XYZ file of C-alpha atoms in Angstrom:
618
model
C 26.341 -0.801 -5.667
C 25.618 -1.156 -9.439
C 23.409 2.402 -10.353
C 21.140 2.239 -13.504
C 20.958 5.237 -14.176
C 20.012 5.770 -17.667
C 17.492 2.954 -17.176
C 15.990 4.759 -14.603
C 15.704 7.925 -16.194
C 14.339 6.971 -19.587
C 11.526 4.900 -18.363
C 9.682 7.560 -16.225
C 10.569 10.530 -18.334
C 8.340 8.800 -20.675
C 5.833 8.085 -18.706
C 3.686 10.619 -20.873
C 4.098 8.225 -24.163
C 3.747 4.847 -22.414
C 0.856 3.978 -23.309
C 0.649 5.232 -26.796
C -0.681 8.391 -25.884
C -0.198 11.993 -26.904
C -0.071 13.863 -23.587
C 2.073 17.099 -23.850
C 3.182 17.420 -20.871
C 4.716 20.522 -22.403
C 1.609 21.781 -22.393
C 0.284 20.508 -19.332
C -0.822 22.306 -16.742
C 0.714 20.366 -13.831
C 2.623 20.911 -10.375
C 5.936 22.322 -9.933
C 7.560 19.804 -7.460
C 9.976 20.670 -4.892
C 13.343 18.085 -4.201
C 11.496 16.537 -1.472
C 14.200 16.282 0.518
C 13.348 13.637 3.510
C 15.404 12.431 6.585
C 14.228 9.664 8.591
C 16.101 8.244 11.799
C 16.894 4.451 11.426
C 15.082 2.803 13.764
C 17.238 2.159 16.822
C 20.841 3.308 15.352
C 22.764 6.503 15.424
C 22.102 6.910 11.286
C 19.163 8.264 9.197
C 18.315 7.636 5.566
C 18.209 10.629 3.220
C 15.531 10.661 0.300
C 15.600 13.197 -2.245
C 13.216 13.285 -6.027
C 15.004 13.363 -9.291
C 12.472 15.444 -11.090
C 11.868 15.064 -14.757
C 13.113 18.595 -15.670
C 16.386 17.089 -14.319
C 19.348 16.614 -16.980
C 20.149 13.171 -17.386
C 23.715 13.913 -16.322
C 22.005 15.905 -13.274
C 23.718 14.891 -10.182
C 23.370 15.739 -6.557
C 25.751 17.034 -3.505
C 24.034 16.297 0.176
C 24.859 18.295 3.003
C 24.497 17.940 6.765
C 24.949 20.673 8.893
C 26.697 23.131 6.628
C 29.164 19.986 5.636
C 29.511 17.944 1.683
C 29.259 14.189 3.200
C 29.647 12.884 -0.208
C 33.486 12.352 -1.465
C 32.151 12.911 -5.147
C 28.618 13.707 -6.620
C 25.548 11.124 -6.336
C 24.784 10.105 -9.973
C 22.709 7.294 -8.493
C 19.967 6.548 -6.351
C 18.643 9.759 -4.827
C 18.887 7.823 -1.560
C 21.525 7.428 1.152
C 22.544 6.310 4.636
C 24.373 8.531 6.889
C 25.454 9.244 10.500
C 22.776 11.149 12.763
C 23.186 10.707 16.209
C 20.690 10.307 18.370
C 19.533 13.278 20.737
C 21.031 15.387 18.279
C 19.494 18.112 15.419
C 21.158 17.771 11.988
C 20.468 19.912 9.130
C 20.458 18.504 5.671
C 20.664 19.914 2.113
C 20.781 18.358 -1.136
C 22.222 20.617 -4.251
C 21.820 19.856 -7.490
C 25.251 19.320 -9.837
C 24.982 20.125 -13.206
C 28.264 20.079 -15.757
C 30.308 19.782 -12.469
C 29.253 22.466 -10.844
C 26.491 22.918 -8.049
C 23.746 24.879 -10.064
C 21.591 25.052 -7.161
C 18.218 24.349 -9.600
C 15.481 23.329 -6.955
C 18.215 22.678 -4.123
C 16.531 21.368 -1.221
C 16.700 21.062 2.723
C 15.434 18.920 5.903
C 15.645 19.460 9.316
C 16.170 15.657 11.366
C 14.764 16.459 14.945
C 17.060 15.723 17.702
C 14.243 13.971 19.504
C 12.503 12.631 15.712
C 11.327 8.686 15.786
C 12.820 5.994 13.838
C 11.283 4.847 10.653
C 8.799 7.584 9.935
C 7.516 11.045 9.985
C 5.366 12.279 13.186
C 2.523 14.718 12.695
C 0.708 15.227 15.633
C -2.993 15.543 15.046
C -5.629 18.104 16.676
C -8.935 15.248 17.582
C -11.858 16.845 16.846
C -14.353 16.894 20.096
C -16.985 14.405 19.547
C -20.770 14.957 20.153
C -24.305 13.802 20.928
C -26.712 12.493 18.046
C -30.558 13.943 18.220
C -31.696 10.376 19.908
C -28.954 10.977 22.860
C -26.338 8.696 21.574
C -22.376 9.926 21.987
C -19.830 9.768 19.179
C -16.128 10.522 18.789
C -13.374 10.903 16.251
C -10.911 8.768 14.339
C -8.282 9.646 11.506
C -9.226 8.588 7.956
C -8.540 9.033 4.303
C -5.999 11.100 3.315
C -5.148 13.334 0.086
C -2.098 15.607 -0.631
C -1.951 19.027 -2.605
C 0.347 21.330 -2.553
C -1.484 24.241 -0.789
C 0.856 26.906 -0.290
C 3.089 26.681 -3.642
C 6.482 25.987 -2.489
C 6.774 22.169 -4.002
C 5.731 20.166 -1.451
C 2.642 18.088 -0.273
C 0.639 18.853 2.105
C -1.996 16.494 4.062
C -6.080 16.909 3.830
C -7.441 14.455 6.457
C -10.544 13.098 6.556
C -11.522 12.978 10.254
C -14.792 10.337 10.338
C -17.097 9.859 13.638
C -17.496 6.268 14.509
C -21.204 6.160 13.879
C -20.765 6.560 10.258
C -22.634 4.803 8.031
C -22.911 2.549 5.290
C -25.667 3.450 2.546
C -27.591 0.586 3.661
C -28.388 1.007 7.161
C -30.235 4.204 8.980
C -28.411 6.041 11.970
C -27.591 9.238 13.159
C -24.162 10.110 12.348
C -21.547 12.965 13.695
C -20.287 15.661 11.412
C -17.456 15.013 8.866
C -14.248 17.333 9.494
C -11.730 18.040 7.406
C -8.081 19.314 8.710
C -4.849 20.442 6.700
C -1.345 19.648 7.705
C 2.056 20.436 6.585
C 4.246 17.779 7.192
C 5.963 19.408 10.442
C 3.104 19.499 11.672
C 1.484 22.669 11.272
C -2.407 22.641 11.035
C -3.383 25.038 8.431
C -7.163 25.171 8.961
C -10.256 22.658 9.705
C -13.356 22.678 7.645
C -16.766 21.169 9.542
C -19.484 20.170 6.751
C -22.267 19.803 9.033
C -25.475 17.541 10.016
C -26.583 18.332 6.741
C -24.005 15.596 5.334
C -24.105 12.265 6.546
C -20.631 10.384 7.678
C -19.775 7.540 5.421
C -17.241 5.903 3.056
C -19.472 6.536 0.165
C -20.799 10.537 0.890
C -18.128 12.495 1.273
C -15.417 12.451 -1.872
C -12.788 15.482 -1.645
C -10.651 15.863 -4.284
C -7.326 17.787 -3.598
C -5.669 19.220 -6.854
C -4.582 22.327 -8.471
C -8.026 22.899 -10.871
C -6.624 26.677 -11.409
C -2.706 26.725 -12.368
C -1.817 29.391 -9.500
C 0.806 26.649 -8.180
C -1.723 26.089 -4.996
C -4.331 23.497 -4.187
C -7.887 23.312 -4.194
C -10.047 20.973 -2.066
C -13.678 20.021 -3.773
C -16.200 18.370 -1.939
C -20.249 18.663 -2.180
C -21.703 20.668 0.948
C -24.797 21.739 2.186
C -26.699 24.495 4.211
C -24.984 24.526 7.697
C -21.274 23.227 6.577
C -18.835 25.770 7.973
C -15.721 26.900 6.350
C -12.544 27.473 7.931
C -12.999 31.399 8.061
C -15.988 30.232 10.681
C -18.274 31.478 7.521
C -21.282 29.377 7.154
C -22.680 28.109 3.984
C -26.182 28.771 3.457
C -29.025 28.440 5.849
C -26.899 27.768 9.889
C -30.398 26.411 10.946
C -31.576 24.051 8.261
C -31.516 20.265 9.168
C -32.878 17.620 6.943
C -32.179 14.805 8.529
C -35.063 12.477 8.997
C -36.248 12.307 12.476
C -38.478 9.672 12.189
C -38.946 6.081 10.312
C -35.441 5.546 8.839
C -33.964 8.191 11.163
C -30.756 10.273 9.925
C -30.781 10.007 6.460
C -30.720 13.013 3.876
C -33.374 12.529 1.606
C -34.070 16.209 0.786
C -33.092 19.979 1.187
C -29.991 22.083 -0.559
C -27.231 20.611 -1.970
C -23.546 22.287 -3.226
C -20.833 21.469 -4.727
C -17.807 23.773 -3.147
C -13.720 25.150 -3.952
C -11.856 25.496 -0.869
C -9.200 27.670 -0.989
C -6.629 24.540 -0.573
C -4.078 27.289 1.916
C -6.562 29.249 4.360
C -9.694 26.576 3.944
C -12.219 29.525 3.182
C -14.690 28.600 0.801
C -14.214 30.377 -2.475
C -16.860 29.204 -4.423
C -20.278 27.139 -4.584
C -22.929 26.143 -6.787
C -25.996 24.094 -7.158
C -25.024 20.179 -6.853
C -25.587 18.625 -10.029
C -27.668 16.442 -10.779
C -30.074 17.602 -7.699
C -31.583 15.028 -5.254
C -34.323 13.185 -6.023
C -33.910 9.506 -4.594
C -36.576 7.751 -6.318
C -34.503 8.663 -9.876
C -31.652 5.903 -8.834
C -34.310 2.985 -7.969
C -35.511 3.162 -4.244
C -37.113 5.941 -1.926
C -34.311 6.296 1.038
C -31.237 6.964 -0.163
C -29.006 3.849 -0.526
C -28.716 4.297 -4.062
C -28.892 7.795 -5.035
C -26.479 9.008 -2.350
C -23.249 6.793 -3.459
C -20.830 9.180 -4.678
C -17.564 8.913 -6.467
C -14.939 11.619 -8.086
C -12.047 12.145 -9.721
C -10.035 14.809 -11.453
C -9.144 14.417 -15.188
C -7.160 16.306 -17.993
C -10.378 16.676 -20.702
C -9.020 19.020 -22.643
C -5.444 17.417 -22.294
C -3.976 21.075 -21.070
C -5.782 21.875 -18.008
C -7.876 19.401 -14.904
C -11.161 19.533 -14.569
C -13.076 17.942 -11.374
C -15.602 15.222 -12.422
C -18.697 14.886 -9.485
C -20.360 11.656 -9.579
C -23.441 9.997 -8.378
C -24.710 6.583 -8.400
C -24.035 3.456 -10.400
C -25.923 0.642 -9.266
C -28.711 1.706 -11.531
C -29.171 5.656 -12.732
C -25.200 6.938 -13.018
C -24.595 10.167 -13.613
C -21.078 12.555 -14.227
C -20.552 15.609 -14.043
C -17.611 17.876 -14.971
C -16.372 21.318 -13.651
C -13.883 23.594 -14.756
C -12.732 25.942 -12.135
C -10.803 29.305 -13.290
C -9.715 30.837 -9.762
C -12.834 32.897 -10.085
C -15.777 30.625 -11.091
C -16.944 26.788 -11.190
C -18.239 25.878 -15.060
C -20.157 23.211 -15.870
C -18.078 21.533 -18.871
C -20.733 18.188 -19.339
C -23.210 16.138 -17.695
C -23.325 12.076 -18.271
C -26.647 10.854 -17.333
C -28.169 7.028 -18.167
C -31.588 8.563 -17.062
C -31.345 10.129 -20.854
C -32.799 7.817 -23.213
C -30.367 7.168 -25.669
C -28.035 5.943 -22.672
C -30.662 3.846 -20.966
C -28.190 0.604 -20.783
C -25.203 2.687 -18.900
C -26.965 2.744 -15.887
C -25.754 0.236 -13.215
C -22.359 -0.122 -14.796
C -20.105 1.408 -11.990
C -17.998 0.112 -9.501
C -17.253 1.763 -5.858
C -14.180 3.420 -7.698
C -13.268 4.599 -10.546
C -10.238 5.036 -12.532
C -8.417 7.806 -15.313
C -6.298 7.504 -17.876
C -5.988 8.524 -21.837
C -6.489 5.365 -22.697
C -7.653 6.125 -26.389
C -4.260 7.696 -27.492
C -6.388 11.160 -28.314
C -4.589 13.039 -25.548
C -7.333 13.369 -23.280
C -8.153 11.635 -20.321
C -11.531 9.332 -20.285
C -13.034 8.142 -16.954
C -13.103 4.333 -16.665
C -16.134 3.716 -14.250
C -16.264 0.120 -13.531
C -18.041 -1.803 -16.538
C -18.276 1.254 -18.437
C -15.759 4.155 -20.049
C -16.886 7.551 -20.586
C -15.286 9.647 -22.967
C -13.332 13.187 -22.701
C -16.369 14.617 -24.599
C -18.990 13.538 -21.678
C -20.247 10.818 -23.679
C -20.106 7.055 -23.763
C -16.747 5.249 -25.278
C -17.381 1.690 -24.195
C -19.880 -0.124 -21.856
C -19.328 -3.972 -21.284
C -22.745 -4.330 -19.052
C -21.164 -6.901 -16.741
C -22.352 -4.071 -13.955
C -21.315 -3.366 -10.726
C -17.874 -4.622 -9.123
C -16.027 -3.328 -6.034
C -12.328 -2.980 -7.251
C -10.679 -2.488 -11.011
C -6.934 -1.779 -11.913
C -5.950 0.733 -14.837
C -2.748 0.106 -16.402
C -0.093 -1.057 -18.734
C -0.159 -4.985 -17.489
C 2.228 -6.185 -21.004
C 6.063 -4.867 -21.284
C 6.047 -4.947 -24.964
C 3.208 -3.057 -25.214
C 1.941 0.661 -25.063
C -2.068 0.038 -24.641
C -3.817 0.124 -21.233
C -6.005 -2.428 -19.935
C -8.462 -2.687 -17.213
C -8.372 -5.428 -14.491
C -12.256 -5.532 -12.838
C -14.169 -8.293 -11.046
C -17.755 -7.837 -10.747
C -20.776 -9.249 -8.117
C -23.222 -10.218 -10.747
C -22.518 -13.802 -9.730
C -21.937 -14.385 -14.016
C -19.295 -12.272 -14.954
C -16.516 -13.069 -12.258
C -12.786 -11.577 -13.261
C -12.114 -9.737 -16.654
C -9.428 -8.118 -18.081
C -10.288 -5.983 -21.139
C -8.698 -3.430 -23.235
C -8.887 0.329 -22.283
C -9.291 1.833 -25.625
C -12.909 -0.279 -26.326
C -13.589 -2.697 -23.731
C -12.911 -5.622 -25.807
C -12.457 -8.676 -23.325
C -8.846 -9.990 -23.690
C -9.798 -12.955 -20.989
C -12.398 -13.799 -18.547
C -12.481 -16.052 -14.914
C -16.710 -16.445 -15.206
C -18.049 -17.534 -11.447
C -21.341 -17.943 -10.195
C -20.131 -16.310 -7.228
C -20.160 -12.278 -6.010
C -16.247 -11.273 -6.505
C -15.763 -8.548 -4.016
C -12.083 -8.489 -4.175
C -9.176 -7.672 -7.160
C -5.527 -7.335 -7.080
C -2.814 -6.477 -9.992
C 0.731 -5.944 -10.042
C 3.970 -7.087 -11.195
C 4.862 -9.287 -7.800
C 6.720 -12.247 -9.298
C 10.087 -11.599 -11.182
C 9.634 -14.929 -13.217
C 6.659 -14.039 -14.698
C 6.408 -11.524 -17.798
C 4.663 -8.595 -17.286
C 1.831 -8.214 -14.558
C 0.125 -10.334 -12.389
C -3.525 -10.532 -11.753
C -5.839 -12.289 -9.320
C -9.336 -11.576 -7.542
C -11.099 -13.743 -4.785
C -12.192 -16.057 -7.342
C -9.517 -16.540 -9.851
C -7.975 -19.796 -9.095
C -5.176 -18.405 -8.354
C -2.128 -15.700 -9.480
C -2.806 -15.516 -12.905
C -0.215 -14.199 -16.208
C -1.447 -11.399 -18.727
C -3.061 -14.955 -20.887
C -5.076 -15.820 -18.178
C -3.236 -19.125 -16.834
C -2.646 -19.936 -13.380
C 1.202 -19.608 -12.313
C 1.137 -19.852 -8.808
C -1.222 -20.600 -5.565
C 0.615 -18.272 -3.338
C -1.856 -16.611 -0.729
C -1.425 -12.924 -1.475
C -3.967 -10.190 -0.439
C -6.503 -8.258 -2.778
C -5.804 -4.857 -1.154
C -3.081 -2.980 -1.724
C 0.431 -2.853 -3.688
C 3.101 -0.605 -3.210
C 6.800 0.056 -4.407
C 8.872 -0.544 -1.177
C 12.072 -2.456 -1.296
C 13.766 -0.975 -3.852
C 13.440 -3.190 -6.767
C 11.342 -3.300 -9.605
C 8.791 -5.893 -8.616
C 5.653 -4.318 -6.250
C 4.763 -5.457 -2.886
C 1.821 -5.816 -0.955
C 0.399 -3.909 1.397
C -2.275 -5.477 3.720
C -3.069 -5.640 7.180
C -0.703 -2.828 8.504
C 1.786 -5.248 6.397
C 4.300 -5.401 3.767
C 4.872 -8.781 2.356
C 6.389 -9.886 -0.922
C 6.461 -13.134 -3.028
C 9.639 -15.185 -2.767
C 9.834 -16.511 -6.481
C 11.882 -19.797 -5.304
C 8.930 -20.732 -2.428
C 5.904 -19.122 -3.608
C 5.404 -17.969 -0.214
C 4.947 -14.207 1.113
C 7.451 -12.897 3.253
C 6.591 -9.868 5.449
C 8.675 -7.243 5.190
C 7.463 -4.644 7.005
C 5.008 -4.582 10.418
C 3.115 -1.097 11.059
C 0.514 -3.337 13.585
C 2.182 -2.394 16.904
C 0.745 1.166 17.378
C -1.103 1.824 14.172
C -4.161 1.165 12.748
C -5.757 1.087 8.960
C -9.239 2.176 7.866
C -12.917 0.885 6.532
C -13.131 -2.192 8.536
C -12.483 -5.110 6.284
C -11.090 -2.864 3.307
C -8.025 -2.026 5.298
C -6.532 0.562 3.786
C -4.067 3.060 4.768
C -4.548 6.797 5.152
C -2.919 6.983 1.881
C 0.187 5.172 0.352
C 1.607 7.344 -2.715
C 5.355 8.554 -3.919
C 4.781 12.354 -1.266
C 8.192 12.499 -0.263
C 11.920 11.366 -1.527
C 13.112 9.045 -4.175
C 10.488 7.138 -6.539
C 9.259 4.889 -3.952
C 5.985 4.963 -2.080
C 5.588 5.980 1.601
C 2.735 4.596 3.974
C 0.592 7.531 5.778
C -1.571 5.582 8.693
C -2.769 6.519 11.927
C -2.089 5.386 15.253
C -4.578 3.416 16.994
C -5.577 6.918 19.206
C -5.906 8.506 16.571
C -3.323 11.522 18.157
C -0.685 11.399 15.230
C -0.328 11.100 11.809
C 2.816 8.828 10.705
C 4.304 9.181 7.243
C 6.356 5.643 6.873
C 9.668 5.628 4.357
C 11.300 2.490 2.880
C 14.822 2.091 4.996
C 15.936 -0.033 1.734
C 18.250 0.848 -0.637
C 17.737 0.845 -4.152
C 19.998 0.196 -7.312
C 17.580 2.577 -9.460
C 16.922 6.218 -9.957
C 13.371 7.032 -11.222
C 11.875 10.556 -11.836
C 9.068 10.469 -8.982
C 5.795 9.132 -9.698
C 3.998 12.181 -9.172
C 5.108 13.015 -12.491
C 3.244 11.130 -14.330
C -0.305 12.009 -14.494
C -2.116 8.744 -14.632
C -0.311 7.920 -11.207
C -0.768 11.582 -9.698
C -4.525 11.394 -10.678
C -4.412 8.143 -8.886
C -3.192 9.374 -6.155
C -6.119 12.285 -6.188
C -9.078 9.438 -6.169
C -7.268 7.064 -3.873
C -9.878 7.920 -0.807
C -12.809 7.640 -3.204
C -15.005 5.318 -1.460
C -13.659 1.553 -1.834
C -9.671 2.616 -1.468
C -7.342 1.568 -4.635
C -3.693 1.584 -4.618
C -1.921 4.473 -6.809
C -1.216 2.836 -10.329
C 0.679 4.581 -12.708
C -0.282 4.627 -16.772
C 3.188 3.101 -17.992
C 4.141 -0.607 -18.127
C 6.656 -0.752 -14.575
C 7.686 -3.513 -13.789
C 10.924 -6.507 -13.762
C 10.710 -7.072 -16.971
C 12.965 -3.828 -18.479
C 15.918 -5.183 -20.396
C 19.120 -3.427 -21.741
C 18.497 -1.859 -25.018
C 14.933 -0.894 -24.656
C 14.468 2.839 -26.495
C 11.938 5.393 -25.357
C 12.158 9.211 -26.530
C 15.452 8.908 -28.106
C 17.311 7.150 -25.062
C 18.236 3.782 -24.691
C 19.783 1.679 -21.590
């Protein structure tokens, strides 16, 4: 199989100056990724596919050895694809190790190894989950556990991920409506397995997609992951210390029982290895629900988050709350030692009266101003490294936007968003200052908005949202009528068009038919999350070569499984992870109304021989 290598490697190694930006990653303070080294059992056959990252430190001329069980199974070094089929019989261990070639010779920089089960499934990683025990509400109602969002950090500083799950009761709640709900848990696991620690944040926090947002990141630079989340008096770390008062509740017992409409609120670090708390402060801005437009809680208790390079050296954590009318940000620095306050963002302040009710249910990050520095695109409206307002549109609230490069010959973000102001319908606008490049207007709410590069005949990305009209190209024309989903894309097959991933599916557009063509079927024993939003655990690049695995529960909610592509792949791409629009991405994926992982680089079918980047050309 034809390798493109040099391809490969140019294109994500500058990922940092794709989009005309001046991120030095030099500078950056970022992970130090492992090899990732993967096995995974074919399903049914007496083989398993080995996965492996080619890291950006790599040497182009880097090449790779793989071993399995003490034996070279390759007659000369891989200088391709970091991804291979070989023999692994069934019922039996096998121990693999991937070595790193350099000039010739194995230099062992970041070697890697993977132990393949003798009794592992076929298709996909198993980690057996611990259920939480469910309960009994104050008005005598029972409750019980599922699996939910997902986030990854590396926790213990040896290069690889680690999961933070989100366990949610099924009484949790939408803003809207009243209701008791259970306690929301949170659990770490390495990916054999191993749970690491559970975290309980008590009554005092109400269960919901919109509540509880956890961002899982190295804030610090020790090499090992935080976990952020706000807290409150009762929530118990994983040390069994409680914050604040054990015996405060502040639930409402009457009227519109089991909302949180007073009392303490914190923001809190978790140490990301041994789940202790480390660290917590005052929320900020403090409750007071009448401020966001209505006196129980719907509006002023819709949180988002996110975790952005400000200074364009180290990552701050950004706290949010509210955006159907008062929006406010907040941004933390966190030394090892002590939480900061670096700004606050708040519409309630007079001179930025018109940014309230701007946001969507997610937000996205990216420099997309070229300064170096990352600015928070939240919904309508961008806010600035500085804290204060770049751009604001006013075509308010939507439910879903896209951040990325969507034109190959061009280095300049744009922003894909549909809004529910029953005006505004589908716009794509420029990054850098909001300036609408097209617009689908519709007199009708548009909850839903999908981009991605899914048709090779097509230049650069595709676009569409629930009321589009249709797939539409980068000038805002209609170019096909196929029926594709508006939830999630992913990088699966092996080639350089995207996916979609809806359903517990995998489909893909067949250029010659228009039609979608599943590829992949996860519905048998495994469930997605949030209802109607069906979303995965997570889907991000966590293991192996540059493609994306799928992390989803099974429908007991008794086992994690981490799902990697069996297809092969003519390409060799540093992993995503690298690049830090994607990896921040990656970080706000579980933020209340799931988005897919997007990188900030134009990637896509359109590459074509003699393209240049950073000195290198294919």
């Amino acid at each position: 199989m034809k390798t493109f290598i040099i391809m490969a490697a140019c294109m994500i190694c500058s990922a940092a100056f794709a989009q005309g930006t001046r991120y030095d990653y030099k500078n950056m303070q970022r992970e130090a990724l492992g090899r990732g080294v993967v096995a995974v059992r074919t399903q049914g056959g007496d083989s398993a596919i080995v996965s492996w990252r080619y890291l950006e430190e790599d040497p182009m001329t880097t090449a790779f050895n793989v071993y399995k069980d003490g034996k070279r199974i390759n007659s000369k070094p891989v200088s391709g694809a970091t991804h291979m089929m070989v023999a692994a019989a069934k019922g039996i261990e096998s121990k693999f190790e991937v070595r790193t070639v350099d000039g010739g010779k194995e230099s062992h920089r970041k070697d890697g190894k993977y132990t393949l089960g003798a009794d592992a499934p076929g298709g996909y990683l198993s980690i057996p989950l611990s259920m939480p025990e469910g309960g009994t509400t104050p008005d005598g109602r029972r409750y019980s556990y599922s699996a939910n969002d997902c986030s990854v950090g590396d926790v213990d500083g040896d290069g690889e991920y680690e999961i933070i799950l989100k366990w949610d009761p099924n009484n949790a709640r939408d803003n809207a409506h009243d209701g008791y709900t259970g306690n929301v848990i949170f659990d770490c696991y390495k990916l054999d397995g191993t749970r690491l620690w559970r975290i309980d944040l008590g009554h005092n926090i109400r269960a919901g997609a919109h509540y509880t947002q956890f961002m899982v990141f190295d804030l610090d630079g020790d090499g090992r992951a935080e976990v952020v989340m706000k807290t409150s008096d009762g929530t118990t770390d994983a040390r069994g210390k409680v914050i604040g008062d054990p015996d405060a509740d502040y639930r409402t017992h009457e009227g519109r029982v089991g909302r949180i409409l007073s009392g303490n609120e914190y923001l809190t670090v978790f140490n990301g290895l041994t789940g202790e708390a480390m660290c917590t402060v005052d929320y900020v801005p403090a409750l007071n629900s009448g401020d966001w437009g209505d006196n129980y809680g719907n509006r002023s208790e819709r949180y988002l988050a996110c975790v952005a390079y400000l200074d364009g050296r180290h990552p701050s954590v950004v706290m949010c709350r509210g955006y159907y009318a008062r929006t406010t940000l907040t941004a933390w620095d966190w030394d090892g030692k002590t939480l900061k306050q670096r700004w606050a963002f708040d519409s309630q302040k007079p001179e930025l009266r018109a940014w309230g009710g701007q946001g969507n249910h997610n937000l996205r990050v990216g420099d997309v101003d070229g300064d170096g520095r990352d600015e928070i695109v939240y919904g309508s409206m961008c806010v600035d490294d500085n804290g204060t307002g770049l751009w604001n549109t006013r075509m308010g609230h939507g439910d879903a936007m896209h951040l990325m490069a969507f034109f190959p010959d061009s280095d300049k973000l744009q922003v894909w968003d549909v809004h529910e102001n029953k005006r505004d319908g589908s716009t794509l606008v420029d990054a850098a200052t909001g300036e609408v490049i097209f617009q689908i207007k519709s007199n009708t709410d548009v909850g839903r908005g999908m981009a991605a590069d899914i048709d090779p005949t097509n230049p650069g990305l595709e676009m569409w949202s629930s009321a589009s009209g249709g797939i539409l190209n980068t000038k805002g024309e209609v170019v096909s009528h196929a029926r594709v989903s508006t939830n999630f894309a992913i990088w699966w097959s092996g080639g350089l068009n995207r996916e979609l991933l809806d359903g517990a599916r995998i489909t893909r557009l067949n250029p010659s038919t228009q039609e979608m063509e599943v590829i992949a079927d996860f519905t048998r024993e495994c469930a997605f999350n949030n209802g109607t939003k069906s979303n995965p655990c997570l889907e991000a690049d966590i293991v192996g070569d540059w493609r994306e695995e799928v992390v989803v529960r099974t429908r007991d909610s008794r086992e994690l499984r981490i799902y990697v592509t069996p297809h092969a792949t003519p390409y060799r791409f540093h992993t995503f992870m690298q690049d830090i629009p994607y990896r921040i991405s990656v970080a706000t994926q579980n933020v209340a109304y799931n988005q897919p992982s997007e990188p900030g680089f134009y990637f896509g079918s359109d590459f074509k021989k003699g393209q240049t980047c950073r000195g290198w050309q294919f």
